[in-house]
Coordinates of C-alpha atoms in Angstrom, one line a residue:
Chain A
M1 CA -0.1 -0.1 0.3
K2 CA 1.7 3.3 -1.1
L3 CA 1.2 6.1 1.6
R4 CA 0.9 10.0 0.2
A5 CA 3.3 11.6 1.5
L6 CA 2.1 14.7 3.5
S7 CA 4.3 17.6 4.2
V8 CA 5.9 18.4 7.1
S9 CA 3.1 21.2 7.6
E10 CA 0.3 19.2 7.1
I11 CA 1.3 16.1 9.8
N12 CA 2.1 19.2 12.3
K13 CA -1.5 20.5 11.4
Y14 CA -2.9 17.3 11.9
I15 CA -1.2 15.9 15.1
K16 CA -2.2 19.2 16.2
N17 CA -6.1 18.8 15.9
T18 CA -5.6 15.6 17.1
L19 CA -4.4 16.7 20.2
E20 CA -6.4 19.6 20.5
S21 CA -9.9 17.0 20.0
D22 CA -8.9 14.4 23.2
P23 CA -11.0 16.0 26.1
I24 CA -8.4 15.2 28.6
I25 CA -5.7 17.2 26.9
S26 CA -8.0 19.8 25.9
Y27 CA -8.0 20.8 29.7
V28 CA -5.4 19.3 32.1
A29 CA -2.8 20.0 35.6
V30 CA 0.1 19.4 35.4
K31 CA 2.5 19.1 38.9
G32 CA 6.2 19.3 38.6
E33 CA 8.9 21.4 39.3
I34 CA 10.2 24.3 37.5
S35 CA 13.2 24.0 35.0
N36 CA 14.6 26.3 32.6
F37 CA 12.3 29.1 33.6
K38 CA 13.0 31.7 31.0
L39 CA 11.2 35.0 31.3
H40 CA 11.1 36.9 27.8
S41 CA 11.2 40.3 27.4
S42 CA 7.6 40.1 25.7
G43 CA 6.7 39.1 29.4
H44 CA 6.0 35.8 28.1
A45 CA 7.5 32.6 30.4
Y46 CA 8.9 29.6 28.6
F47 CA 10.1 26.5 30.9
S48 CA 10.0 23.0 31.3
L49 CA 8.2 21.0 33.8
K50 CA 10.1 18.0 35.2
D51 CA 9.5 14.9 37.3
D52 CA 12.1 12.5 38.1
N53 CA 12.2 11.2 34.8
S54 CA 10.5 13.5 32.2
K55 CA 9.7 16.7 31.2
I56 CA 8.0 18.7 29.4
S57 CA 7.7 22.1 27.8
C58 CA 5.5 25.3 29.0
V59 CA 4.9 28.4 28.0
M60 CA 2.9 31.1 30.0
F61 CA 2.0 33.7 28.3
R62 CA 1.6 37.4 30.0
S63 CA -2.0 37.7 30.6
D64 CA -1.7 34.7 32.4
L65 CA 1.0 35.2 34.2
M66 CA -0.2 38.8 35.2
K67 CA -3.5 37.0 37.2
C68 CA -1.4 34.5 39.0
T69 CA -0.7 34.6 42.4
V70 CA 2.7 32.9 42.5
D71 CA 5.4 33.8 41.0
L72 CA 6.9 31.3 39.3
A73 CA 10.8 30.6 40.3
E74 CA 13.2 28.0 39.3
G75 CA 12.9 24.8 41.2
M76 CA 9.1 25.4 42.0
A77 CA 7.1 23.1 42.9
V78 CA 3.7 23.9 40.9
E79 CA 0.8 22.5 39.1
I80 CA -0.4 23.7 36.1
S81 CA -3.6 23.5 34.5
G82 CA -4.2 24.4 30.7
N83 CA -4.2 23.2 27.5
I84 CA -1.1 21.0 25.7
S85 CA -1.5 21.4 21.8
V86 CA 1.6 21.9 19.4
Y87 CA 3.6 24.7 18.2
E88 CA 3.4 24.1 14.9
R89 CA 6.4 25.5 13.1
D90 CA 9.1 23.6 15.9
G91 CA 6.9 20.4 15.5
R92 CA 7.3 20.6 19.3
Y93 CA 4.5 19.7 21.9
Q94 CA 3.7 21.9 25.0
L95 CA 1.3 23.3 28.3
Y96 CA 0.1 26.3 27.2
G97 CA -0.5 27.2 31.2
R98 CA -3.3 28.9 32.5
S99 CA -3.3 29.1 36.1
V100 CA -0.6 27.9 38.6
K101 CA -1.1 27.0 41.9
Q102 CA 2.0 26.4 44.3
V103 CA 2.1 23.2 45.7
G104 CA 3.8 21.6 48.6
L105 CA 2.0 24.5 50.1
G106 CA -1.3 23.8 52.6
D107 CA -4.3 25.9 51.4
L108 CA -3.6 29.4 54.4
Q109 CA 0.5 28.9 53.0
Q110 CA -1.3 29.8 49.1
K111 CA -4.0 32.4 50.6
F112 CA -1.0 34.1 52.7
E113 CA 0.9 34.2 49.4
A114 CA -2.2 35.6 47.5
L115 CA -3.4 37.9 49.4
K116 CA 0.4 39.0 50.1
K117 CA 0.9 39.4 46.9
D118 CA -2.3 41.8 46.1
L119 CA -1.6 44.0 48.9
L120 CA 2.0 44.3 47.8
Q121 CA 0.6 45.7 44.7
L122 CA -1.8 47.6 45.8
G123 CA 1.0 49.4 48.4
Y124 CA 0.0 47.9 51.4
F125 CA 3.9 47.6 52.2
D126 CA 5.1 50.7 50.7
Q127 CA 8.3 51.9 52.9
S128 CA 7.2 55.9 52.2
K129 CA 3.5 54.6 53.9
K130 CA 5.3 53.9 57.5
K131 CA 4.7 56.0 60.5
V132 CA 7.0 56.9 62.3
I133 CA 7.0 55.4 65.4
P134 CA 7.4 57.8 68.4
H135 CA 10.5 58.2 70.6
F136 CA 8.2 59.1 73.8
V137 CA 4.8 58.0 74.6
D138 CA 2.4 58.9 77.3
R139 CA -0.4 56.2 76.0
V140 CA 0.4 52.9 74.3
G141 CA -2.9 50.6 73.1
V142 CA -2.2 47.1 73.4
I143 CA -4.3 44.6 71.2
T144 CA -3.7 41.2 72.8
S145 CA -5.2 38.7 75.1
P146 CA -5.8 39.0 78.4
T147 CA -4.8 35.7 79.4
G148 CA -2.1 35.2 76.4
A149 CA 1.8 35.2 77.4
A150 CA 2.1 37.9 74.9
I151 CA 0.8 40.3 77.6
R152 CA 2.0 39.3 80.1
D153 CA 5.6 39.6 78.2
I154 CA 5.0 43.1 77.5
L155 CA 3.4 44.1 80.4
S156 CA 6.8 42.7 82.1
V157 CA 9.0 44.5 80.1
A158 CA 6.9 48.2 79.8
R159 CA 6.9 48.3 83.9
R160 CA 10.7 47.6 84.3
R161 CA 11.1 49.8 81.1
N162 CA 9.1 53.1 82.4
P163 CA 6.3 52.3 85.1
K164 CA 5.0 55.7 84.1
V165 CA 4.0 55.1 80.7
E166 CA 0.2 53.9 80.6
L167 CA -1.2 51.3 78.7
V168 CA -4.2 50.6 77.5
I169 CA -5.3 47.1 76.7
Y170 CA -7.7 46.1 74.5
P171 CA -8.6 42.7 75.0
V172 CA -9.1 40.3 72.0
R173 CA -9.4 36.8 71.4
V174 CA -6.5 36.6 68.9
Q175 CA -7.5 33.5 67.3
G176 CA -10.4 31.5 66.1
D177 CA -14.1 32.7 64.2
Q178 CA -14.8 36.4 66.1
S179 CA -10.7 36.8 66.2
C180 CA -10.5 38.7 63.0
E181 CA -13.0 40.6 63.9
E182 CA -12.1 41.9 67.3
I183 CA -9.1 42.9 66.4
V184 CA -10.5 44.7 63.3
T185 CA -12.4 46.6 66.1
A186 CA -9.8 47.2 68.3
L187 CA -8.0 49.0 66.1
D188 CA -10.4 51.3 64.9
Y189 CA -12.0 52.0 68.3
F190 CA -8.2 52.9 70.0
N191 CA -8.0 55.6 66.0
T192 CA -11.2 57.1 68.1
L193 CA -9.1 57.9 71.3
E194 CA -6.9 61.6 71.1
D195 CA -4.1 60.0 73.4
I196 CA -2.9 56.8 72.1
D197 CA 1.1 57.3 70.6
V198 CA 1.3 54.0 68.9
I199 CA -0.9 50.7 69.0
I200 CA 1.1 47.3 69.9
V201 CA -0.7 44.2 68.2
S202 CA 0.6 41.2 68.9
R203 CA 0.0 37.4 70.4
G204 CA 2.8 34.6 71.0
G205 CA 3.6 31.7 68.7
G206 CA 2.3 29.2 66.7
A207 CA 1.4 27.2 63.8
L208 CA 0.1 29.0 60.7
E209 CA -3.6 27.9 61.6
D210 CA -3.2 30.3 65.5
L211 CA -1.8 33.0 63.6
W212 CA -4.2 33.0 60.9
S213 CA -6.2 36.3 62.4
F214 CA -3.4 38.2 61.7
N215 CA -3.3 37.2 58.0
E216 CA -6.4 38.1 57.2
R217 CA -7.5 41.0 55.1
P218 CA -10.3 43.1 57.0
V219 CA -7.0 43.5 59.9
A220 CA -4.5 44.1 56.9
E221 CA -6.9 47.1 56.0
A222 CA -7.6 48.2 59.8
I223 CA -3.6 48.4 59.8
Y224 CA -2.9 50.0 56.8
R225 CA -6.1 52.8 57.8
S226 CA -4.7 53.3 61.3
R227 CA -3.3 57.4 61.8
I228 CA -1.3 55.8 64.5
P229 CA 1.6 54.1 64.2
V230 CA 1.2 50.1 64.4
V231 CA 3.7 47.9 65.6
S232 CA 3.2 44.2 65.0
G233 CA 5.1 41.7 67.2
V234 CA 3.1 38.3 66.1
G235 CA 4.9 34.9 67.3
H236 CA 8.4 34.1 67.4
E237 CA 11.4 34.9 65.0
V238 CA 10.4 33.0 62.3
D239 CA 6.5 33.9 62.0
F240 CA 5.9 36.3 59.3
T241 CA 2.4 37.2 58.9
I242 CA 0.6 40.1 56.7
S243 CA 0.2 42.2 59.7
D244 CA 4.0 42.4 59.9
F245 CA 4.2 43.4 56.7
V246 CA 1.3 46.2 56.7
S247 CA 2.0 47.1 60.3
D248 CA 4.6 50.3 60.8
L249 CA 6.6 48.0 61.9
R250 CA 6.9 44.8 62.7
V251 CA 9.2 43.3 65.5
P252 CA 10.3 39.5 66.4
T253 CA 8.2 39.1 69.6
P254 CA 5.8 40.7 72.1
S255 CA 9.0 41.4 74.4
A256 CA 10.5 42.9 71.3
A257 CA 7.1 45.0 70.8
A258 CA 7.7 46.4 74.1
E259 CA 11.0 47.4 74.2
L260 CA 10.9 49.0 71.3
V261 CA 7.8 51.5 72.1
I262 CA 8.9 52.6 75.5
K263 CA 12.3 54.1 76.2
P264 CA 13.9 53.0 79.7
L265 CA 12.9 55.9 82.3
E266 CA 16.7 55.3 83.5
D267 CA 18.4 56.3 80.0
M268 CA 16.6 59.5 80.1
R269 CA 17.3 60.2 83.7
F270 CA 21.1 59.9 82.6
E271 CA 20.7 61.5 80.1
L272 CA 19.3 64.3 81.1
R273 CA 21.7 64.7 84.2
Q274 CA 24.6 64.5 81.8
K275 CA 23.2 67.5 80.0
S276 CA 22.6 69.4 83.1
E277 CA 26.4 68.9 84.2
T278 CA 27.4 70.3 80.6
L279 CA 25.2 73.2 80.5
S280 CA 26.6 73.9 84.2
S281 CA 30.3 74.0 83.2
R282 CA 29.9 75.4 80.1
M283 CA 28.4 78.4 81.9
E284 CA 30.8 78.4 84.3
S285 CA 33.7 78.4 82.2
R286 CA 31.8 81.1 80.2
L287 CA 31.8 83.1 83.2
K288 CA 35.4 82.7 84.2
L289 CA 36.9 84.0 81.2
E290 CA 34.1 87.0 81.2
R291 CA 35.9 87.8 85.2
R292 CA 39.2 87.7 83.2
Q293 CA 37.9 90.0 80.9
L294 CA 36.3 92.5 83.1
L295 CA 39.5 92.8 85.4
M296 CA 41.7 93.5 82.4
Y297 CA 39.2 96.1 81.4
N298 CA 39.4 97.3 85.0
E299 CA 43.0 98.2 84.9
R300 CA 42.8 99.9 82.0
N301 CA 39.7 101.8 82.7
I302 CA 38.4 101.7 86.0
N303 CA 35.9 104.6 85.8
S304 CA 33.9 103.9 82.4
I305 CA 33.6 100.5 83.1
D306 CA 32.8 100.7 86.3
R307 CA 29.0 100.5 85.6
K308 CA 29.0 97.5 83.6
I309 CA 31.2 95.5 86.1
Q310 CA 28.7 96.3 88.8
D311 CA 25.7 95.6 86.1
Y312 CA 27.6 91.9 85.2
K313 CA 28.5 91.4 89.0
S314 CA 24.2 91.7 89.8
R315 CA 23.3 89.4 87.3
L316 CA 26.3 86.1 88.0
Q317 CA 24.9 86.9 91.4
R318 CA 21.8 85.6 90.2
L319 CA 23.6 83.0 88.7
G320 CA 25.3 81.7 91.2
V321 CA 21.3 81.2 92.5
S322 CA 20.9 78.8 89.2
L323 CA 23.7 77.2 89.5
D324 CA 23.2 75.7 93.1
T325 CA 19.8 75.2 91.7
L326 CA 20.7 73.2 89.2
S327 CA 23.4 70.9 91.6
P328 CA 22.1 71.9 95.0
L329 CA 23.5 68.5 96.4
K330 CA 26.8 69.1 95.0
T331 CA 27.9 72.5 97.5
L332 CA 25.8 71.6 100.2
D333 CA 26.1 67.9 100.5
R334 CA 30.0 68.8 101.1
G335 CA 28.5 71.1 104.5
Y336 CA 28.3 74.5 102.7
A337 CA 25.7 76.8 103.5
V338 CA 24.2 79.7 100.9
A339 CA 23.3 82.4 103.0
S340 CA 20.9 84.8 101.4
V341 CA 19.3 88.4 103.3
E342 CA 15.6 89.2 101.2
G343 CA 16.3 86.5 98.5
H344 CA 19.9 88.4 97.5
L345 CA 23.3 86.0 97.8
L346 CA 25.6 87.1 100.5
D347 CA 28.5 87.4 99.3
S348 CA 30.4 90.1 101.4
V349 CA 29.6 91.1 105.2
E350 CA 28.9 94.5 104.0
K351 CA 26.0 93.8 103.1
V352 CA 24.3 92.7 106.3
K353 CA 23.9 94.6 110.0
V354 CA 23.0 93.6 113.0
D355 CA 19.6 92.2 113.9
D356 CA 19.2 91.7 110.2
T357 CA 17.6 88.3 109.2
V358 CA 19.7 85.8 107.6
N359 CA 18.2 83.0 105.8
I360 CA 20.9 80.2 105.6
T361 CA 20.2 76.9 103.2
L362 CA 21.7 73.5 104.1
K363 CA 21.3 70.5 102.5
D364 CA 18.2 69.4 104.7
G365 CA 16.3 72.9 105.5
E366 CA 16.8 76.6 106.3
I367 CA 17.8 78.3 109.2
K368 CA 16.5 81.7 110.0
A369 CA 19.5 83.5 111.8
R370 CA 19.6 87.0 113.4
V371 CA 22.5 88.6 112.9
Q372 CA 24.4 89.8 116.7
E373 CA 27.7 91.1 115.3
V374 CA 29.4 91.9 111.3
E375 CA 33.3 91.6 111.3
V376 CA 35.3 92.5 108.6
K377 CA 38.7 90.6 108.1
D378 CA 41.7 93.0 106.6
E379 CA 43.1 90.1 104.8
P380 CA 40.0 88.7 102.3
I381 CA 39.2 84.7 103.4
V382 CA 39.1 83.8 99.5
Chain B
M1 CA -1.6 67.8 78.7
S2 CA 2.5 69.1 79.8
Q3 CA 3.5 67.2 82.3
S4 CA 4.2 64.6 79.1
F5 CA 7.0 62.2 78.1
K6 CA 5.8 63.2 74.7
S7 CA 6.8 67.1 75.4
Y8 CA 10.1 65.8 76.5
E9 CA 11.6 64.9 73.4
E10 CA 10.6 69.0 72.2
K11 CA 12.3 70.3 75.8
I12 CA 15.6 67.9 75.9
D13 CA 16.1 68.8 72.4
A14 CA 16.0 72.6 73.1
L15 CA 18.4 72.3 75.9
S16 CA 20.3 70.5 73.8
E17 CA 20.1 73.5 71.5
I18 CA 21.2 75.6 74.4
I19 CA 24.2 73.6 75.0
R20 CA 25.6 74.1 72.0
S21 CA 24.9 77.9 72.3
L22 CA 26.8 78.5 75.4
D23 CA 29.6 76.6 73.6
G24 CA 32.2 78.9 72.2
G25 CA 31.4 81.9 73.7
N26 CA 30.4 83.7 70.2
V27 CA 26.9 85.4 71.7
D28 CA 27.4 88.4 74.5
L29 CA 27.0 87.9 77.6
S30 CA 23.6 88.8 79.1
A31 CA 22.2 86.6 75.9
S32 CA 24.2 83.8 77.5
L33 CA 22.7 84.2 80.9
E34 CA 19.7 84.1 79.5
K35 CA 20.3 81.3 77.2
F36 CA 21.3 79.1 80.8
Q37 CA 18.6 80.3 82.7
E38 CA 16.0 78.9 80.1
G39 CA 18.7 75.7 80.1
V40 CA 18.1 75.3 83.8
D41 CA 14.1 75.7 83.6
L42 CA 14.0 73.0 80.7
F43 CA 15.7 71.1 83.2
K44 CA 13.0 71.9 85.9
A45 CA 10.5 70.6 83.7
C46 CA 12.0 67.7 82.2
N47 CA 13.0 66.7 85.5
E48 CA 9.0 67.2 86.8
I49 CA 7.8 64.8 83.6
L50 CA 10.8 61.9 84.4
N51 CA 9.5 62.2 88.0
Q52 CA 5.6 61.7 87.6
A53 CA 3.8 59.4 89.4
E54 CA 3.5 56.1 87.8
A55 CA 1.2 55.4 85.6
S56 CA -2.1 52.2 86.0
V57 CA -2.0 49.1 83.4
K58 CA -5.8 49.9 81.9
I59 CA -8.1 47.4 80.4
I60 CA -11.1 48.5 77.9
K61 CA -14.4 46.6 78.6
E62 CA -17.9 47.4 76.5
V63 CA -20.4 48.0 78.7
N64 CA -24.1 48.5 77.5
N65 CA -22.4 49.8 74.2
Q66 CA -20.3 52.3 75.9
Y67 CA -16.7 51.8 76.5
I68 CA -15.4 52.1 80.2
E69 CA -11.2 51.8 80.9
E70 CA -10.8 49.8 83.9
N71 CA -7.5 49.3 85.7
F72 CA -6.2 45.8 84.9
E73 CA -5.7 42.8 87.3
E74 CA -3.1 40.5 86.4

């Protein structure tokens, strides 16, 4: 029997029609690992799907790729749905993928990836949208379970660092059906208050299912619309939730959230003490300089400068009082006393006469004393 | 509310600025004295903030559709 020879085009077309008329091949899902992945500049993706023994060429067009919730990558285990057809020019059959599902991941992980991708595109995670966490806070809103480990950790860190910062707990369930709704209500409620400086959303670690409320879209949206900065401390170091991505700051644990929001009171005291000492010493050295200059002027031109000196002297006196209030313990503790008459610091016996009342300030109180005698020394003591 | 940690930052920054301005001696003495007095006042105000009373922990309760804050007992 003599066969009529077909052209290459004819046979390829025939095979194509045969394949396309097969009900299974025209809509099929194939699972395998992506290899030889190439994203063409046209936006179409070309790759192979393979298992241990075999492989098949795949193509996904740009329009289908855009709709897909996972980012294809080399080595990824996927299930691709589409149809198999022949690329006539090369005589090659291939899978034309329409949709992709990542396999080896549970449904929740799929949902997580899908929401993450969606919110990313909506700009929910943009750095530019992140609100600044204030340096110092007065009232912190805490959204968590009132009985969980998270609240205990947060409270103990907060009390230790600065018990003067007020914590306001909005109790919520942190897992289960009502959890998502309660967290949203809590976020929105705090935003109706005027005096909440920052919100901590928190719960302890757990499986993906346990942390699920923090991966729900309504929670993400509530965090995104919060005008108050939100710090998310959910789970342990390794757990990431959608809340973490949307929040203004993600910290690894509930304790870390409290540490980040509340500055230690001790550090603040230390800093302030240092500043007050610097302030005093700067002024003191400035005054020394000024005294030296005044003495120089004095020698050169006593009369014309005399009034100015008097003026400065009285200022120096007032300043002396200020320096003492700044660090009164320094001098008084050593047993020195500050004497004053009618609010003016006493620095010369010439400023008192017999029967004047002198106020003497010691480290633990004040004495009112009456002057009995005034004695001028010929040689100054100091 | 002036006695707040929120206002603390502004005050401590102002104090740092005054300390900076006192360095060098380009400013005349009378202005320096004024700055110094301002610094002392800021120090006192900051100190007062750090010495304020401790705050209690509150928990929000919903009662008849009203939100109230109660002291939180662990």
